[in-house]
XYZ file of C-alpha atoms in Angstrom:
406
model
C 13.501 -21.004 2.999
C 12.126 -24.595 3.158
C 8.838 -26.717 2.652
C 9.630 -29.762 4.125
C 12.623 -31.111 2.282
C 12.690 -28.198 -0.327
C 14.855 -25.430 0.414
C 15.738 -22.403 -1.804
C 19.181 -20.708 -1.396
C 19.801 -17.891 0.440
C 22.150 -16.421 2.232
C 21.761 -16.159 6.419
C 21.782 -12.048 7.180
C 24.383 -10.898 10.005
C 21.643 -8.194 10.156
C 18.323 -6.487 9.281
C 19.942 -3.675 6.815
C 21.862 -6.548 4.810
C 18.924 -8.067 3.961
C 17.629 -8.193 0.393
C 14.767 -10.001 -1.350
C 15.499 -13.160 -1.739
C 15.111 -15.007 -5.409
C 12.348 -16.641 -4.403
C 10.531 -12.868 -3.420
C 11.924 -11.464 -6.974
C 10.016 -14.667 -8.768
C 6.873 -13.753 -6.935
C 6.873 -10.315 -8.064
C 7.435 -10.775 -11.469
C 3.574 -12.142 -10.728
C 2.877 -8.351 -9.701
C 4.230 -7.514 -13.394
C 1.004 -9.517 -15.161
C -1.362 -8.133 -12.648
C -0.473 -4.934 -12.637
C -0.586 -4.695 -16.989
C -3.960 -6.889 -16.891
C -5.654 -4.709 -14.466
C -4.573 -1.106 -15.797
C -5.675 -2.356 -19.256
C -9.395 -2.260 -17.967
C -8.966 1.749 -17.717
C -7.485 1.647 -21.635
C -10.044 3.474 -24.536
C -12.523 5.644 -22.978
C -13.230 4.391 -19.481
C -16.559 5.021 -17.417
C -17.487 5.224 -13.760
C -18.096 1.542 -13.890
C -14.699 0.872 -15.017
C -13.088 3.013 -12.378
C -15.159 1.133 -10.055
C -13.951 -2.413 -11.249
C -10.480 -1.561 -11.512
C -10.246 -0.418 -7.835
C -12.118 -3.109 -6.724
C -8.956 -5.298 -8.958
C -6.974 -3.574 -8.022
C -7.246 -3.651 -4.342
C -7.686 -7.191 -4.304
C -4.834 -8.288 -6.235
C -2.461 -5.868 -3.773
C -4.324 -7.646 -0.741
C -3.162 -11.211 -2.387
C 0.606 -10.140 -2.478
C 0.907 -8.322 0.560
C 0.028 -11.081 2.435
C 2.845 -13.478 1.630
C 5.062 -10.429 0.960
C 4.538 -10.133 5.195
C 4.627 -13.799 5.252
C 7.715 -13.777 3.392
C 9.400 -10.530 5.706
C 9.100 -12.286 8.800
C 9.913 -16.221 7.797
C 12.484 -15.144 5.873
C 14.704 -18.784 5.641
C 11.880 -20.512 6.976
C 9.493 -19.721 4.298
C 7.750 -22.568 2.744
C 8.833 -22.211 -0.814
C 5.700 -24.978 -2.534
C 3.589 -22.446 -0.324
C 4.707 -19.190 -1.741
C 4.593 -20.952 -4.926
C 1.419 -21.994 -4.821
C 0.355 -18.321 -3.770
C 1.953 -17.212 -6.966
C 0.135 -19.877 -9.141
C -3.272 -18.579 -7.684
C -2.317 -14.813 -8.591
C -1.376 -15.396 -11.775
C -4.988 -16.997 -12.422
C -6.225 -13.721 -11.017
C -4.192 -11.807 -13.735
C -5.680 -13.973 -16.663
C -9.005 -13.934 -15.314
C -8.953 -10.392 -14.798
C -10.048 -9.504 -18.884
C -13.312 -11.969 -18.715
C -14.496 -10.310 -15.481
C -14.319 -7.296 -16.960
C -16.052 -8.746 -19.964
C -18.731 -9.698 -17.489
C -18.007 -13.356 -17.691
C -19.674 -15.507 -14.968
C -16.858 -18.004 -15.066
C -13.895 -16.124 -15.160
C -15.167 -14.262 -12.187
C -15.898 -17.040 -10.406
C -12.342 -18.680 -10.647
C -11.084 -14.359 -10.082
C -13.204 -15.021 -6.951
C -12.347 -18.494 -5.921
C -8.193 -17.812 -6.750
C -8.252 -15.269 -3.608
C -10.308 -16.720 -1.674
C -7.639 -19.963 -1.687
C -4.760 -17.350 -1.451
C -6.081 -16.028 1.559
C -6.913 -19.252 3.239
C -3.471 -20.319 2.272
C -1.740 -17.253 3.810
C -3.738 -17.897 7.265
C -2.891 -21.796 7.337
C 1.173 -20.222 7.082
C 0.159 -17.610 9.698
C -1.334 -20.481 11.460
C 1.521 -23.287 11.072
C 4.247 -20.442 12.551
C 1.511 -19.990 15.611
C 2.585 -15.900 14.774
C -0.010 -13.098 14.793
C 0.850 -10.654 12.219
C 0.829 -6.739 14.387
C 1.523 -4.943 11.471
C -1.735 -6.519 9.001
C -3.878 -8.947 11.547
C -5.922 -9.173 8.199
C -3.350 -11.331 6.457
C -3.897 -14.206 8.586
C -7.770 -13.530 9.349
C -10.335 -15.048 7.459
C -13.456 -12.321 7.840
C -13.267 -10.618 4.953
C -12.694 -13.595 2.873
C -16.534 -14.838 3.444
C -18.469 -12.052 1.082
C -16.021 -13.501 -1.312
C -17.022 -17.306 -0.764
C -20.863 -16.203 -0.743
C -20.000 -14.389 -4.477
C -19.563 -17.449 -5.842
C -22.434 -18.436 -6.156
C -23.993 -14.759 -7.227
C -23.981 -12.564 -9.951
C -23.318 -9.019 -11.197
C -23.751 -6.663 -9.239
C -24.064 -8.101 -6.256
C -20.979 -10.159 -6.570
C -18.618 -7.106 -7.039
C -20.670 -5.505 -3.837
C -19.938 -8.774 -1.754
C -16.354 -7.974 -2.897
C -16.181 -4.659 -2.376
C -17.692 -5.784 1.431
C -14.673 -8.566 1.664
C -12.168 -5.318 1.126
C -13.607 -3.343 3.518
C -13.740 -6.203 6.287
C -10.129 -6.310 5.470
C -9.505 -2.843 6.453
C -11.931 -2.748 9.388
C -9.670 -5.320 10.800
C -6.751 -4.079 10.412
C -7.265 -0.792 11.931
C -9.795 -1.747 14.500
C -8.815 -4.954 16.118
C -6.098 -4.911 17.941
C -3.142 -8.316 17.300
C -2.946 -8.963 21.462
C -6.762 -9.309 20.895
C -6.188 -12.234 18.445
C -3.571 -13.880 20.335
C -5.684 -13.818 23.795
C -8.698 -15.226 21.237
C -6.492 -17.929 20.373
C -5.005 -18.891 23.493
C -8.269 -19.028 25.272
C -9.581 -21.564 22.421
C -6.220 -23.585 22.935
C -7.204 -24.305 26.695
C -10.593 -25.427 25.572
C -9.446 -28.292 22.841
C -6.450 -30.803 25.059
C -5.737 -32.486 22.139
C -4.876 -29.423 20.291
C -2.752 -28.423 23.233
C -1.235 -32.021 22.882
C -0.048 -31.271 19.400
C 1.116 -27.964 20.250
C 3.531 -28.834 22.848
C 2.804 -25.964 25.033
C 3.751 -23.588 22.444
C 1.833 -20.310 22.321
C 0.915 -18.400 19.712
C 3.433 -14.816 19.914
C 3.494 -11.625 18.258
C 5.403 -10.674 15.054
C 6.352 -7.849 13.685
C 7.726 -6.840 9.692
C 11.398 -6.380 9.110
C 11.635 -2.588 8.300
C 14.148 -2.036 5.498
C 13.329 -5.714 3.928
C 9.641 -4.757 3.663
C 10.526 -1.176 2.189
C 13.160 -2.839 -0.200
C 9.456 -5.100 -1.178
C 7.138 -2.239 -1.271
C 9.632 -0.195 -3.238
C 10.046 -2.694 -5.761
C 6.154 -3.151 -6.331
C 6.042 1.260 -7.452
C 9.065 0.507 -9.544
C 6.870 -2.557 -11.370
C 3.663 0.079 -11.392
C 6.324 2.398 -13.473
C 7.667 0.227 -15.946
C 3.701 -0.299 -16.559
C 3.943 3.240 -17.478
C 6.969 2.746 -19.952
C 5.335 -0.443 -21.350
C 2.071 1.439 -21.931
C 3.282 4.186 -23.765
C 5.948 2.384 -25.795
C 3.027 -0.188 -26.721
C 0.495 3.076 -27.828
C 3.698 4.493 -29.615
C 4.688 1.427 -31.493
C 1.451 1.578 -33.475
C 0.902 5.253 -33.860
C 2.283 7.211 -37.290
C 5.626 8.396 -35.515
C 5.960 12.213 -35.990
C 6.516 15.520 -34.399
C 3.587 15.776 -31.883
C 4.247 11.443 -30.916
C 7.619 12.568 -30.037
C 7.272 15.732 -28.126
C 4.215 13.598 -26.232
C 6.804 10.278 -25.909
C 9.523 12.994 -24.204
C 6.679 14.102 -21.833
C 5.542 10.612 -20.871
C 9.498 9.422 -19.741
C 10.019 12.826 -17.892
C 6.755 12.646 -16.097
C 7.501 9.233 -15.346
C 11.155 9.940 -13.986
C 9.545 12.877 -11.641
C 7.296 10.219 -10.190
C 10.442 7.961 -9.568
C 11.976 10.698 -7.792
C 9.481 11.659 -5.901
C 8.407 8.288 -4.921
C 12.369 7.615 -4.380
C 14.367 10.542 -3.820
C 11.763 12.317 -1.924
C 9.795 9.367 -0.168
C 10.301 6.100 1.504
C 9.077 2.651 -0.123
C 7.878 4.068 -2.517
C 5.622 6.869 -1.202
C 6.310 10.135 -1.677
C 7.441 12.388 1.450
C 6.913 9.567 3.949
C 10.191 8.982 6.242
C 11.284 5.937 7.222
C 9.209 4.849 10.792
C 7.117 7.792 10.693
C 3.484 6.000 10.525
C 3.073 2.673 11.953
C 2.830 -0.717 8.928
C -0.958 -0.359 9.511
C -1.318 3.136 8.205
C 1.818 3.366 5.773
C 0.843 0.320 3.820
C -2.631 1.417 2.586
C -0.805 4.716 1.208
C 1.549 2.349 -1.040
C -1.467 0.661 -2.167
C -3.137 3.695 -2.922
C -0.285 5.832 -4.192
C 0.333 2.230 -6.414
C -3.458 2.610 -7.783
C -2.830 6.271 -8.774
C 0.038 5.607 -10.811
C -0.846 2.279 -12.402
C -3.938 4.540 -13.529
C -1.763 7.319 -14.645
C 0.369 4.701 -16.620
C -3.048 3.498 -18.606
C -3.818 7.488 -19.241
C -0.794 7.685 -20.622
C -0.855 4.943 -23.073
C -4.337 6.374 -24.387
C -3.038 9.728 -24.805
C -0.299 8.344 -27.052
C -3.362 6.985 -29.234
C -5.316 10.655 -28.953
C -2.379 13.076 -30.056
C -4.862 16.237 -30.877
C -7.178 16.387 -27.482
C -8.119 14.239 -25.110
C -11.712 12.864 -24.882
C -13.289 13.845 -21.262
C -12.853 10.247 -19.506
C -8.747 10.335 -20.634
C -8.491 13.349 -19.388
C -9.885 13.405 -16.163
C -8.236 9.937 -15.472
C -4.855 11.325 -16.159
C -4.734 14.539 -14.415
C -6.532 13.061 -11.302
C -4.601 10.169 -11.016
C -1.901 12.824 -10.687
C -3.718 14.782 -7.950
C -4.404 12.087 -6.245
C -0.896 11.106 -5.802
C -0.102 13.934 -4.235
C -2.931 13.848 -2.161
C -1.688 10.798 -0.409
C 2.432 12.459 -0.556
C 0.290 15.196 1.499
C -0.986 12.650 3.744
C 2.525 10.847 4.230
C 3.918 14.353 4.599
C 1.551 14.751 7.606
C 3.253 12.031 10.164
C 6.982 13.889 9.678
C 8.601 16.135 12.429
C 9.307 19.316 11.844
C 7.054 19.679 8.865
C 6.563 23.139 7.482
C 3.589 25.189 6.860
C 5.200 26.502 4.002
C 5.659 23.681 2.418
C 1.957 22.733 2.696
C 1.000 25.745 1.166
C 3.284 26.150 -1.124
C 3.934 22.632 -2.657
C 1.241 20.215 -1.083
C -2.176 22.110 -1.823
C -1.112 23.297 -5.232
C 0.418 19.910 -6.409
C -3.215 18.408 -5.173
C -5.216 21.538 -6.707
C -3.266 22.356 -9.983
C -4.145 18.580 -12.251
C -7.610 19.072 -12.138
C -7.174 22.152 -13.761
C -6.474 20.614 -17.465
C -8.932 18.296 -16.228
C -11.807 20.697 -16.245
C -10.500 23.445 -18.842
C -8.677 21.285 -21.066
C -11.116 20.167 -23.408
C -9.463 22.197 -25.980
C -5.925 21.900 -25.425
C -3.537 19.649 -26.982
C -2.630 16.670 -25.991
C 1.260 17.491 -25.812
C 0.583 20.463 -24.107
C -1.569 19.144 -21.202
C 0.961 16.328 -20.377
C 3.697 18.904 -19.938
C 1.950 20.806 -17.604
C 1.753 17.782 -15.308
C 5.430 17.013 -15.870
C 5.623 20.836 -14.972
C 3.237 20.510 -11.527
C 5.659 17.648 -10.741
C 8.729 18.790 -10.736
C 7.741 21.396 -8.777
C 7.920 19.737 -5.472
C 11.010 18.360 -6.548
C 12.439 21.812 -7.111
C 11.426 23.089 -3.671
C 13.213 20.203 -1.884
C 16.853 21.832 -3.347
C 15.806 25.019 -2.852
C 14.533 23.942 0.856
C 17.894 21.918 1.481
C 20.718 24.960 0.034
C 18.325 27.350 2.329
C 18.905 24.605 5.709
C 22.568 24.769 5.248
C 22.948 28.942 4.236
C 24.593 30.389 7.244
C 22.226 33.181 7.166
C 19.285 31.140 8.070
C 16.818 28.968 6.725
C 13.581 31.290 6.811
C 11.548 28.675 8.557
């Protein structure tokens, strides 16, 4: 990876399924680690609507910032600019420390939130730009269209600044599932042949189609769930560490790590990248990366729950609860959705693991009011393991001579 005369160390791949993130992509993620913590701490105490609303909005944002030069990063591999990647990582972590003032309603620390992507964007489509590549997986990550409600924010207030942001997000994904990368390139080219002294400085080179490295970008995506996670460990060893330590904290802190570890399996054992029950090149980068955003939301959420149930041992108040146990239905909502794109997917299993998994949180959700705290964590670790179960009973069935029952 270079910048001019700055190169960082790696080794050259004799092929795509050797490669591994590079120390330079492990650096940048430990920028994921602060975002992740400062932005699930705005769903900590009793959180409202408004407070769901901002941490999506965060939440979404902050992902959109480092999956851009995670891409950038996939398909430059030794020729990414290392000050550039750097400097992508400086901006984030301002976004992580501004993160508690916007919530606080602070003009200023939204305004540098605000103006930290907006640079990170234009930053990631000046790379896009200086490799004369068009992104086919994300054409957002190197377009600037949903970066302009963002510029106009800055110079607005609340609400209408988190609306113009909301707007910038939504560009984003307009773009990425509705214009097509040929489209940009052709868009490009034909302004080339317009401007000769551009053309000069190009060389004749065009501007060509790229596409993600599979198993590098999985390898990336997987290690963003397994930072969302340890959020989950950090929160509830942080809510324990304060608490009286006695019977009900540590029937609630055994809960919290087995809940936890079924989510890793799932995610793991029974997923790809880090989404449950998707398979490897089932759904194309454009539709499989907004479920490991999502599915990334929905546990970073469930990781704050957890940390405030640790501090409300006897019940849950109504907001905790309903954050918790939807968070969890939500995940598998989107495993349901990944589940959808496999071959050879049973009915059975949909109606047997994938409805109830979806239906079954939100019933301590609504009828929980009364019921301990303990008690309403270990029926989620119960709902999840579930699915888990059903895989090894599915697989022994696939390999019994007598027949699977399918």
């Amino acid at each position: 990876m270079s910048d001019d005369n700055t190169t960082a160390p790696a080794p050259q791949p004799t092929s795509e399924e050797n490669r591994h993130a590079s120390w330079l992509e492990l650096f940048f993620d430990l920028v994921a680690v602060a975002g992740v913590a400062q932005i699930a701490h705005l769903l900590h105490g009793v959180p409202d609507v408004s407070d769901l609303g901002l941490y999506a909005l965060l939440f979404l944002a902050f992902w959109t910032a480092w999956i851009c030069f995670t891409l950038y990063a996939n398909v430059a591999y030794e020729n990414t600019h290392v000050r550039t990647v750097l400097a992508a990582m400086f901006g984030m972590a301002v976004m992580a420390a501004a993160v508690p003032g916007v919530h606080e309603g602070d003009d200023r620390h939204a305004r540098v939130f605000a103006l930290a992507y907006v640079l990170i964007r234009l930053l990631a489509s000046r790379a896009w730009q200086h490799r004369r590549q068009v992104l086919v997986d994300w054409p957002a990550a190197q377009m600037s269209l949903g970066v302009i409600p963002w510029i106009v924010s800055l110079w607005t207030h609340d609400p209408m600044r988190y609306w113009l942001w909301a707007l910038g997000i939504a560009l984003d994904l307009y773009v990425t599932f509705a214009v097509s990368a040929r489209d940009i390139v052709e868009h490009q080219e034909a302004r080339k042949r317009h401007d000769k002294q551009s053309a000069r400085r190009d060389s004749g080179r065009g501007t060509s189609l790229a596409r993600s490295q599979t198993e590098h970008l999985s390898e990336r995506l997987g290690l963003f769930v397994i930072i969302v996670l340890g959020e989950g460990v950090v929160q509830v060893v942080e809510a324990t560490s304060d608490a009286e330590w006695d019977k009900k904290l540590y029937m609630l802190a055994v809960a919290a790590f087995f809940l936890l570890a079924m989510l890793w399996a799932l995610s793991f054992g029974h997923g790809y990248a880090g989404v449950p029950h998707l398979a490897a090149g089932v759904l194309p980068a454009r539709a499989a990366l907004p479920l490991h955003c999502f599915v990334s939301g929905c546990l970073a959420a469930l990781a704050a729950a957890l940390g405030a149930a640790a501090e409300h041992l006897e019940t849950l108040p109504d907001a905790t609860r309903w954050l918790l146990c939807s968070s969890l239905a939500g995940y598998f909502l989107l495993s349901g959705l990944a589940w959808l794109g496999r071959a050879g997917r049973e009915r059975r299993w949909l109606l047997s693991v994938a409805l109830p998994c979806c239906a079954l949180p939100l019933l301590p959700a609504v009828f929980g009011a009364q019921v301990r705290t303990v008690t309403v964590v270990w029926l989620l670790v119960l709902i999840t393991l579930w699915p888990i179960l059903y895989e090894r009973w599915a697989a022994k069935s696939s390999k019994s001579p007598v027949g699977t029952g399918t």
